[in-house]
PDB file of C-alpha atoms in Angstrom:
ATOM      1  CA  UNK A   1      94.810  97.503 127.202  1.00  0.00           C
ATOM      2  CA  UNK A   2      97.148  95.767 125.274  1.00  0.00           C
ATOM      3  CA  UNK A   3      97.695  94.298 121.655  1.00  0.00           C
ATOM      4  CA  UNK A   4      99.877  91.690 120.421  1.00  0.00           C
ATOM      5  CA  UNK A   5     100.189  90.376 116.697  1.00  0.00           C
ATOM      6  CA  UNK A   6     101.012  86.493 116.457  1.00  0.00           C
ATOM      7  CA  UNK A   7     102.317  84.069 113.557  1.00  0.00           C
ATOM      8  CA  UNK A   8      98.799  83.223 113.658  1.00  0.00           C
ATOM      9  CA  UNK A   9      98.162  86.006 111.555  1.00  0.00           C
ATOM     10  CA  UNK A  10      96.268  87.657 114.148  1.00  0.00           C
ATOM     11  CA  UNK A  11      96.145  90.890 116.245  1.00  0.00           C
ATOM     12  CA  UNK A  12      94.381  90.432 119.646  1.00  0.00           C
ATOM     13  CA  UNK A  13      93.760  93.595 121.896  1.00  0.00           C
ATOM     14  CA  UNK A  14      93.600  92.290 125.472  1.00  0.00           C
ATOM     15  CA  UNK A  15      92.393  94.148 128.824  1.00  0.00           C
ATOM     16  CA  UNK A  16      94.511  93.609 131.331  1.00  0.00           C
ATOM     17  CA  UNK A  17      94.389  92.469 134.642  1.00  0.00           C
ATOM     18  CA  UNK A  18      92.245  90.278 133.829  1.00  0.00           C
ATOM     19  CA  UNK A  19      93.267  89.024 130.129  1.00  0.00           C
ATOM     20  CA  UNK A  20      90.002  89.299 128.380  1.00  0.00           C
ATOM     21  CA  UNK A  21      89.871  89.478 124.445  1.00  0.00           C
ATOM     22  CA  UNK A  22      88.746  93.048 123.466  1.00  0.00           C
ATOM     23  CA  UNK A  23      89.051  92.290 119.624  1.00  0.00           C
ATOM     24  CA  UNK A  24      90.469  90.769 117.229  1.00  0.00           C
ATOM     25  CA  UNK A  25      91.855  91.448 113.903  1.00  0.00           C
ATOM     26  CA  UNK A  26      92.090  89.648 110.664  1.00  0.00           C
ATOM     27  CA  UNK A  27      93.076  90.497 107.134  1.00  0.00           C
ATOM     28  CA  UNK A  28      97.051  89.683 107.123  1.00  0.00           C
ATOM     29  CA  UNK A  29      98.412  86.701 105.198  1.00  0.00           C
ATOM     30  CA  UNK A  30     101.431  86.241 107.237  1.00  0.00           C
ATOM     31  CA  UNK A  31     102.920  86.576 110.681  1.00  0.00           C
ATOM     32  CA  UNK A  32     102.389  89.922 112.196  1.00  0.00           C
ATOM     33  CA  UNK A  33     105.205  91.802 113.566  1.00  0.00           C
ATOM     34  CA  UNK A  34     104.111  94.847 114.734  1.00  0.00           C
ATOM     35  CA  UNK A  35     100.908  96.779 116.701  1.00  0.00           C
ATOM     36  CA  UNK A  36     101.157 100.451 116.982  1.00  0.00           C
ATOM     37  CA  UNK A  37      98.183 102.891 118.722  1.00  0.00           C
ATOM     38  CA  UNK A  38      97.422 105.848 116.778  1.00  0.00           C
ATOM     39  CA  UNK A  39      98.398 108.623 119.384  1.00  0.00           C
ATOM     40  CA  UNK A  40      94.678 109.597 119.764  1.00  0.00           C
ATOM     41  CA  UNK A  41      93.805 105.928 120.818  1.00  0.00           C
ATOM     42  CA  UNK A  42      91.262 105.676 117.738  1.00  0.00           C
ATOM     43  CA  UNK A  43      93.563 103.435 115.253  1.00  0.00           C
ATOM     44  CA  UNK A  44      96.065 100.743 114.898  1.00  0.00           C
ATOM     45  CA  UNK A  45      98.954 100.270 112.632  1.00  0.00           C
ATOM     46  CA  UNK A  46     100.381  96.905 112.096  1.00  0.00           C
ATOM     47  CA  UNK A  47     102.984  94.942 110.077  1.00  0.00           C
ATOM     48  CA  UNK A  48     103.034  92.153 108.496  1.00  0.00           C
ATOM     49  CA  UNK A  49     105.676  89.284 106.577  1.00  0.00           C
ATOM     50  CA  UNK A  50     102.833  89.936 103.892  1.00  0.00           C
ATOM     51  CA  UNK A  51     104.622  92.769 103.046  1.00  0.00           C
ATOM     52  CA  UNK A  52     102.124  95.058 104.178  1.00  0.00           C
ATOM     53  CA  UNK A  53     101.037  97.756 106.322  1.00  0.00           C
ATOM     54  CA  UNK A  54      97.659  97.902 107.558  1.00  0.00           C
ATOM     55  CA  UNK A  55      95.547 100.851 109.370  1.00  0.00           C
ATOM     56  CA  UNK A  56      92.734  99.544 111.508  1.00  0.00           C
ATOM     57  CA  UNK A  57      89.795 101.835 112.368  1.00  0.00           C
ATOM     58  CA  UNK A  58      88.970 100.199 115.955  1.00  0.00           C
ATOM     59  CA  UNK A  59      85.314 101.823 116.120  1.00  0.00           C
ATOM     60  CA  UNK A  60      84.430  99.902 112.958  1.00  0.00           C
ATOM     61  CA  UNK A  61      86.459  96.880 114.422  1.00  0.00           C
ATOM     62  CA  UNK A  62      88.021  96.609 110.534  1.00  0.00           C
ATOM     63  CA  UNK A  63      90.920  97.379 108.340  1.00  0.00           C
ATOM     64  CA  UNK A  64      90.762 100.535 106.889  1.00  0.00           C
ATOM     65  CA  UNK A  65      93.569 101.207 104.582  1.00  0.00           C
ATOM     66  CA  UNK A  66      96.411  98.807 103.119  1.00  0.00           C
ATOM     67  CA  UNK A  67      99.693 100.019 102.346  1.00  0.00           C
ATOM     68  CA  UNK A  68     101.913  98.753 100.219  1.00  0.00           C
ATOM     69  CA  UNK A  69     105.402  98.943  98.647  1.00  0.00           C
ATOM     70  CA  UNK A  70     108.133  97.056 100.675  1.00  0.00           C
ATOM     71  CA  UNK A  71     109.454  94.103  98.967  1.00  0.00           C
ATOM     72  CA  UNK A  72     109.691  91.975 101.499  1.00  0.00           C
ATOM     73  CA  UNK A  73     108.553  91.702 105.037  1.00  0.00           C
ATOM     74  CA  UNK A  74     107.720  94.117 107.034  1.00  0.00           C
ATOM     75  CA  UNK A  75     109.816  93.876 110.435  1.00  0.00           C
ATOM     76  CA  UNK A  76     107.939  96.616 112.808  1.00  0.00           C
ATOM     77  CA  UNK A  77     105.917  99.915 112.433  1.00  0.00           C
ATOM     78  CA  UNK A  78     105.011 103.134 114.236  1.00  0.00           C
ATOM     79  CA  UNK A  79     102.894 105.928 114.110  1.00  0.00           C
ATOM     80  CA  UNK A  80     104.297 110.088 114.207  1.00  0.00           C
ATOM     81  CA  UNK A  81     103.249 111.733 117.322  1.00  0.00           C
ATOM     82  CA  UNK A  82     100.938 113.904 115.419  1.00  0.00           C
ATOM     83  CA  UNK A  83      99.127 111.027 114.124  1.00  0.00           C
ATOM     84  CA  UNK A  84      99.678 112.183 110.337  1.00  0.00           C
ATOM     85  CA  UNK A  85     102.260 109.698 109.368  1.00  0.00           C
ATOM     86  CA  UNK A  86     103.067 105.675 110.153  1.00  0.00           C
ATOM     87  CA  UNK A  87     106.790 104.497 109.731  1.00  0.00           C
ATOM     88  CA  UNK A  88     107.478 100.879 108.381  1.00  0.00           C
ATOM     89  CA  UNK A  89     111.089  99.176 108.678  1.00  0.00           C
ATOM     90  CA  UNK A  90     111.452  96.129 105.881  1.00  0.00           C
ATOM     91  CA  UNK A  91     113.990  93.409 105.660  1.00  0.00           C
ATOM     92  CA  UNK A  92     114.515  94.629 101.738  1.00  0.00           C
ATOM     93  CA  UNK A  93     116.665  96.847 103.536  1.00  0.00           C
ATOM     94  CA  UNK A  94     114.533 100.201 103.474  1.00  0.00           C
ATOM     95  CA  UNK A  95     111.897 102.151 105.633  1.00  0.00           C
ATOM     96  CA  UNK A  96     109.295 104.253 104.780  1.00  0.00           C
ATOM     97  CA  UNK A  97     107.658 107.254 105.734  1.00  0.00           C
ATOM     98  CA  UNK A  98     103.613 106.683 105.113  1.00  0.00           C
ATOM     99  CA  UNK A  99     101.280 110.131 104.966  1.00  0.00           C
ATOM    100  CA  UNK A 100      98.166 108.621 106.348  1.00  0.00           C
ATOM    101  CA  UNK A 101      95.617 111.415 105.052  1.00  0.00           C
ATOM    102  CA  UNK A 102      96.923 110.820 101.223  1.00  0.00           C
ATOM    103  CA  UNK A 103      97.721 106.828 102.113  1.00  0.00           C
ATOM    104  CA  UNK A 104     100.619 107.381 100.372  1.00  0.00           C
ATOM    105  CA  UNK A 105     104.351 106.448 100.837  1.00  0.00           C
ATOM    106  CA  UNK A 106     105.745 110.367 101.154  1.00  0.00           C
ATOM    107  CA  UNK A 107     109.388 108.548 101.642  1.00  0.00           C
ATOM    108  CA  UNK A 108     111.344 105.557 101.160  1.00  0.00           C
ATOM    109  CA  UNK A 109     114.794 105.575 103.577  1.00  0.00           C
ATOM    110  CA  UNK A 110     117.603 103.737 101.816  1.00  0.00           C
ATOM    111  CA  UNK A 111     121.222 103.420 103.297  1.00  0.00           C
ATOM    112  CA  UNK A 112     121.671 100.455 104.973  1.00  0.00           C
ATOM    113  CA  UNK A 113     122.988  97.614 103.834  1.00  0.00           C
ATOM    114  CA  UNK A 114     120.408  94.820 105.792  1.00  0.00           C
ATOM    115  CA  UNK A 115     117.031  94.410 107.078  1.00  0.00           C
ATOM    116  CA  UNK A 116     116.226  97.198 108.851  1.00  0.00           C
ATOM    117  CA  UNK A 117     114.420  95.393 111.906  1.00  0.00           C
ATOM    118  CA  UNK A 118     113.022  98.319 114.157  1.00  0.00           C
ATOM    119  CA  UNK A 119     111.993 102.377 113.346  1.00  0.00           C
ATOM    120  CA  UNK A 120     110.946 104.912 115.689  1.00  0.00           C
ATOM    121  CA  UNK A 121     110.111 108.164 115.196  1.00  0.00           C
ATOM    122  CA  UNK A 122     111.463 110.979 117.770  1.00  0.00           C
ATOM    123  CA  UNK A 123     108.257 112.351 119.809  1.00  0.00           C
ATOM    124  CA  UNK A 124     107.708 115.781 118.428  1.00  0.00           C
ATOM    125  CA  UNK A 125     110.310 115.834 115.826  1.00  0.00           C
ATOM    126  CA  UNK A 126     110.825 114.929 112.266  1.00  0.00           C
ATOM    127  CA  UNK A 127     113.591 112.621 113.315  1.00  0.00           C
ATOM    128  CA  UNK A 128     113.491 108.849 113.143  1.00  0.00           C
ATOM    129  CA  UNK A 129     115.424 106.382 114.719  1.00  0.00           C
ATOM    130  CA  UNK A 130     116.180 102.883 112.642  1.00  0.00           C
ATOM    131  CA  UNK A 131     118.406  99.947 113.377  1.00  0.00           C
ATOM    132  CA  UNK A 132     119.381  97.009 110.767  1.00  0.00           C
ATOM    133  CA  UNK A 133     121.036  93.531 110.424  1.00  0.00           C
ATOM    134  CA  UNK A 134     123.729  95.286 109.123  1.00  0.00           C
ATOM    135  CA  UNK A 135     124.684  96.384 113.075  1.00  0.00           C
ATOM    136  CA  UNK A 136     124.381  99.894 112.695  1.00  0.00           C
ATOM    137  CA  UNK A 137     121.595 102.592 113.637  1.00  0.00           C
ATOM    138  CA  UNK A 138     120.773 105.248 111.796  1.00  0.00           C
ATOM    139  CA  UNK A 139     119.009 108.741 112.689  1.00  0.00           C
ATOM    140  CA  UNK A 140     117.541 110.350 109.568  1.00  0.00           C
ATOM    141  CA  UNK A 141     114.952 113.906 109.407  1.00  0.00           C
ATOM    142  CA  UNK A 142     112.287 112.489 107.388  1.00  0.00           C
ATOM    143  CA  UNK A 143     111.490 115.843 105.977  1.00  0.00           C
ATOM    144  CA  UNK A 144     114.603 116.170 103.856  1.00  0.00           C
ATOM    145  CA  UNK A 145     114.982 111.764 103.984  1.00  0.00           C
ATOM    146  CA  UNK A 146     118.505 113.274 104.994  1.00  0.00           C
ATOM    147  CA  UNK A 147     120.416 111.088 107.037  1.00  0.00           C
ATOM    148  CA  UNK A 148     121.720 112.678 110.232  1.00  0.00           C
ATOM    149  CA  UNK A 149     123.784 109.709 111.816  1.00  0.00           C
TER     150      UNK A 149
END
């Protein structure tokens, strides 16, 4: 299985080999940038030029929870190996941590000086891995929002 998001504003999960349309997801107002499985398989996260973040419960085939707070697009997304949190990278130059259970942002992640285009959390750490328009990367624990690198 795999999912891409589209300018069409549109995520499609696809089974592969033979390239059948699983599902599909609406709700975005602008081009997607970003699919992310839940670790458990039972969600997706994806962002959005909308400026959001969206959870999507894939049993009810629907978007359960919007996040929002970036002030302008959102450039990619991830989810914690533990499943309890979902990273966003924005081109208003910050990230943020998201606690899924309290759909709240727990952090926002500000020291670079562009878009931050990508995020990745470590597996099994508190460490996450962004990179920016501004050509550098940065390594940060998102516990203390302390940047390590």
């Amino acid at each position: 299985i795999v999912v891409t998001g589209s300018d069409d504003h549109l995520w499609k999960m696809w089974a592969l080999p033979d390239g059948n349309i699983l599902m599909t997801g609406e709700g975005h107002t602008d081009w997607l940038s970003g699919c992310c499985f839940r670790p458990s398989g039972t969600q997706l996260v994806t962002s959005s030029g909308d400026t959001t973040v969206r959870i999507w419960e894939l049993s009810r085939r629907g978007c359960i929870v919007t996040l929002k707070g970036h002030g302008r697009a959102v450039r990619g997304c991830c989810w914690h190996s533990s499943g309890d949190f979902v990273a966003s990278a924005s081109m208003d130059g910050t990230s943020k941590i998201w606690d899924v259970n309290s759909e709240r942002c727990r952090h926002t992640l500000h020291g670079h000086k562009g878009s931050v285009n990508s995020i990745e959390f470590l597996p099994f750490s508190s460490t996450v891995l962004t990179s920016s328009a501004d050509k550098t990367l940065s390594l940060w624990d998102f516990r203390t929002v302390s940047r390590l690198f």
